[in-house]
Amino acid sequence: MPRAASSSLILAVLASALLAPFAAAALEPAVAKPDAAASAGGVGATARAVSAGIVAGIRQGAQQDRNAKPAQIACVRALAYDAVAAPAQQVIEASLDAQDRAYLETFYASPLGVKYQAAMLSNADPDKAFSAEEWTQAQAAMASPAYQKLRAATVSSNPLAAQKIGGTLNPLLGACFKDADGQGGEAKGG
């Protein structure tokens, strides 16, 4: 793939992934209590959900790119869902107040939050994956002011997200989208 196409692909995939809805992989069964992981300097359920959503968007973008080679698609598929969880946690802590973080952690660490993330990742039909009550509760969480702040904080147009999340993601994507001469793409920022 020519260097310019590789750079454009990386930037386009990254931008669309950061703007995509936050879908996430089914999280490990033992999810920390709200804010427990984050307050201990770890990564919370919200940051893991953001990271998984970004990685899922990148995987989908690479799969749909007609110019992506099988090895590049396989490399992107191998990215861990938590690949950018740590920098996402940093962005969340710097951008959202304690009340918004607690609200989001409560949702994402709950059984409904885990189910929602798994359903979004698998593109499940909400009518089949959720009861009417569950779907109403999930939609309310996604319409909340806290979630809107989360979205605004973690998009690539936010300089902090571009620096933290993009700064971690770009080298990973660069390794996947090396040119034929062995040089990585030229993506900068996020």
Short mmCIF file of C-alpha atoms in Angstrom, two decimals:
data_model
loop_
_atom_site.label_atom_id
_atom_site.label_comp_id
_atom_site.label_asym_id
_atom_site.label_seq_id
_atom_site.Cartn_x
_atom_site.Cartn_y
_atom_site.Cartn_z
CA MET A 1 0.00 0.00 0.00
CA PRO A 2 1.47 3.41 -0.87
CA ARG A 3 2.55 5.51 2.10
CA ALA A 4 -0.07 8.23 1.47
CA ALA A 5 -2.88 5.69 1.29
CA SER A 6 -1.64 4.03 4.45
CA SER A 7 -1.55 7.33 6.34
CA SER A 8 -4.97 8.34 5.08
CA LEU A 9 -6.39 4.98 6.02
CA ILE A 10 -4.99 5.14 9.53
CA LEU A 11 -6.29 8.65 10.11
CA ALA A 12 -9.70 7.90 8.62
CA VAL A 13 -10.09 4.71 10.61
CA LEU A 14 -8.92 6.40 13.80
CA ALA A 15 -11.24 9.37 13.34
CA SER A 16 -14.26 7.22 12.58
CA ALA A 17 -13.47 4.87 15.45
CA LEU A 18 -13.17 7.68 17.97
CA LEU A 19 -16.47 9.12 16.79
CA ALA A 20 -18.24 5.75 16.75
CA PRO A 21 -20.65 4.84 19.51
CA PHE A 22 -18.91 3.20 22.41
CA ALA A 23 -19.44 -0.49 21.87
CA ALA A 24 -17.37 -2.81 23.96
CA ALA A 25 -16.43 -6.42 24.31
CA ALA A 26 -18.06 -8.49 26.98
CA LEU A 27 -15.94 -7.56 29.95
CA GLU A 28 -14.36 -10.08 32.24
CA PRO A 29 -16.89 -11.38 34.79
CA ALA A 30 -15.32 -9.67 37.81
CA VAL A 31 -15.88 -6.00 37.05
CA ALA A 32 -14.69 -3.59 39.72
CA LYS A 33 -17.23 -1.64 41.74
CA PRO A 34 -17.86 1.88 40.46
CA ASP A 35 -14.77 4.09 40.66
CA ALA A 36 -12.85 1.45 42.69
CA ALA A 37 -10.39 0.64 39.91
CA ALA A 38 -10.06 4.24 38.78
CA SER A 39 -9.49 5.61 42.30
CA ALA A 40 -6.78 3.01 42.88
CA GLY A 41 -4.90 4.26 39.80
CA GLY A 42 -6.28 1.47 37.62
CA VAL A 43 -8.64 1.41 34.70
CA GLY A 44 -12.38 1.46 35.25
CA ALA A 45 -15.21 -0.16 33.33
CA THR A 46 -15.96 3.10 31.50
CA ALA A 47 -12.43 3.40 30.13
CA ARG A 48 -12.45 -0.27 29.12
CA ALA A 49 -15.76 0.33 27.30
CA VAL A 50 -14.36 3.37 25.49
CA SER A 51 -11.23 1.45 24.51
CA ALA A 52 -13.20 -1.54 23.28
CA GLY A 53 -15.48 0.71 21.26
CA ILE A 54 -12.53 2.40 19.60
CA VAL A 55 -10.84 -0.91 18.80
CA ALA A 56 -14.12 -2.39 17.52
CA GLY A 57 -14.56 0.61 15.21
CA ILE A 58 -11.02 0.26 13.92
CA ARG A 59 -11.52 -3.45 13.30
CA GLN A 60 -14.70 -2.76 11.38
CA GLY A 61 -13.05 0.02 9.37
CA ALA A 62 -10.10 -2.17 8.42
CA GLN A 63 -12.43 -5.02 7.44
CA GLN A 64 -14.40 -2.69 5.16
CA ASP A 65 -11.34 -1.08 3.55
CA ARG A 66 -10.95 -2.51 0.06
CA ASN A 67 -7.23 -1.66 0.07
CA ALA A 68 -6.43 -3.40 3.35
CA LYS A 69 -4.39 -6.55 2.93
CA PRO A 70 -5.30 -9.74 4.83
CA ALA A 71 -2.21 -9.38 7.05
CA GLN A 72 -3.21 -5.82 7.93
CA ILE A 73 -6.75 -6.89 8.80
CA ALA A 74 -5.38 -9.75 10.91
CA CYS A 75 -3.05 -7.35 12.71
CA VAL A 76 -5.91 -4.98 13.52
CA ARG A 77 -8.07 -7.88 14.68
CA ALA A 78 -5.26 -8.84 17.07
CA LEU A 79 -5.41 -5.47 18.85
CA ALA A 80 -6.61 -6.03 22.41
CA TYR A 81 -9.92 -4.44 23.28
CA ASP A 82 -8.21 -2.70 26.19
CA ALA A 83 -5.37 -1.37 24.01
CA VAL A 84 -6.21 2.26 24.82
CA ALA A 85 -7.99 1.79 28.15
CA ALA A 86 -5.23 3.39 30.23
CA PRO A 87 -5.06 6.61 28.18
CA ALA A 88 -8.87 6.65 27.97
CA GLN A 89 -8.92 6.54 31.78
CA GLN A 90 -6.57 9.53 31.88
CA VAL A 91 -8.83 11.49 29.52
CA ILE A 92 -11.93 10.56 31.52
CA GLU A 93 -10.35 11.61 34.82
CA ALA A 94 -9.17 14.92 33.35
CA SER A 95 -12.43 15.72 31.56
CA LEU A 96 -15.36 14.50 33.68
CA ASP A 97 -16.27 15.39 37.23
CA ALA A 98 -16.61 12.78 39.97
CA GLN A 99 -20.40 12.63 39.67
CA ASP A 100 -20.32 11.95 35.92
CA ARG A 101 -17.56 9.36 36.32
CA ALA A 102 -19.51 7.58 39.07
CA TYR A 103 -22.69 7.54 36.96
CA LEU A 104 -20.88 6.04 33.98
CA GLU A 105 -18.91 3.54 36.09
CA THR A 106 -22.15 2.40 37.72
CA PHE A 107 -23.70 1.78 34.31
CA TYR A 108 -20.71 0.14 32.60
CA ALA A 109 -19.91 -2.09 35.62
CA SER A 110 -23.53 -3.23 35.98
CA PRO A 111 -24.90 -6.43 34.44
CA LEU A 112 -26.97 -4.27 32.06
CA GLY A 113 -23.89 -2.23 31.09
CA VAL A 114 -21.89 -5.38 30.37
CA LYS A 115 -24.82 -6.80 28.37
CA TYR A 116 -25.20 -3.53 26.47
CA GLN A 117 -21.50 -3.48 25.57
CA ALA A 118 -21.55 -7.08 24.36
CA ALA A 119 -24.68 -6.44 22.29
CA MET A 120 -23.24 -3.31 20.68
CA LEU A 121 -20.01 -5.10 19.83
CA SER A 122 -21.85 -7.97 18.19
CA ASN A 123 -24.30 -5.61 16.44
CA ALA A 124 -27.14 -7.46 18.13
CA ASP A 125 -30.70 -6.46 17.39
CA PRO A 126 -31.80 -4.54 20.52
CA ASP A 127 -35.31 -6.00 20.23
CA LYS A 128 -33.83 -9.50 20.53
CA ALA A 129 -31.02 -8.78 22.99
CA PHE A 130 -32.92 -6.74 25.57
CA SER A 131 -36.26 -6.66 27.29
CA ALA A 132 -38.20 -3.44 26.72
CA GLU A 133 -37.26 -2.29 30.23
CA GLU A 134 -33.56 -3.05 29.75
CA TRP A 135 -33.45 -1.23 26.43
CA THR A 136 -35.20 1.81 27.91
CA GLN A 137 -32.63 1.89 30.74
CA ALA A 138 -29.69 1.51 28.34
CA GLN A 139 -31.03 4.25 26.07
CA ALA A 140 -31.45 6.54 29.08
CA ALA A 141 -27.79 5.98 30.01
CA MET A 142 -26.67 6.77 26.46
CA ALA A 143 -28.81 9.93 26.42
CA SER A 144 -27.49 11.12 29.78
CA PRO A 145 -25.46 14.31 30.13
CA ALA A 146 -22.60 12.22 31.59
CA TYR A 147 -22.46 10.05 28.46
CA GLN A 148 -22.58 13.12 26.21
CA LYS A 149 -19.62 14.56 28.13
CA LEU A 150 -17.80 11.25 27.76
CA ARG A 151 -18.33 11.29 24.00
CA ALA A 152 -17.12 14.88 23.73
CA ALA A 153 -14.05 14.11 25.84
CA THR A 154 -12.93 11.03 23.93
CA VAL A 155 -13.30 12.09 20.28
CA SER A 156 -10.22 12.71 18.19
CA SER A 157 -11.04 16.42 17.86
CA ASN A 158 -10.38 16.84 21.59
CA PRO A 159 -6.66 17.66 21.87
CA LEU A 160 -6.26 15.66 25.10
CA ALA A 161 -7.88 12.57 23.55
CA ALA A 162 -5.78 13.00 20.40
CA GLN A 163 -2.63 13.20 22.51
CA LYS A 164 -3.37 10.41 25.00
CA ILE A 165 -5.52 7.92 23.07
CA GLY A 166 -4.16 8.72 19.61
CA GLY A 167 -0.60 8.73 20.93
CA THR A 168 -1.04 5.16 22.13
CA LEU A 169 -3.08 3.97 19.17
CA ASN A 170 -1.04 5.39 16.31
CA PRO A 171 2.05 3.22 16.89
CA LEU A 172 -0.16 0.13 17.11
CA LEU A 173 -1.86 0.98 13.83
CA GLY A 174 1.44 1.99 12.27
CA ALA A 175 2.74 -1.50 12.98
CA CYS A 176 -0.30 -2.98 11.23
CA PHE A 177 -0.16 -0.74 8.18
CA LYS A 178 3.50 -0.83 7.23
CA ASP A 179 4.32 -0.04 3.65
CA ALA A 180 5.90 -2.61 1.39
CA ASP A 181 9.33 -1.11 2.20
CA GLY A 182 8.83 -1.95 5.90
CA GLN A 183 8.15 1.64 6.97
CA GLY A 184 5.13 2.39 9.11
CA GLY A 185 2.46 4.84 8.12
CA GLU A 186 2.86 8.53 8.83
CA ALA A 187 -0.17 9.04 11.05
CA LYS A 188 0.32 11.74 13.65
CA GLY A 189 -1.78 12.66 16.64
CA GLY A 190 -5.25 11.18 16.88
#
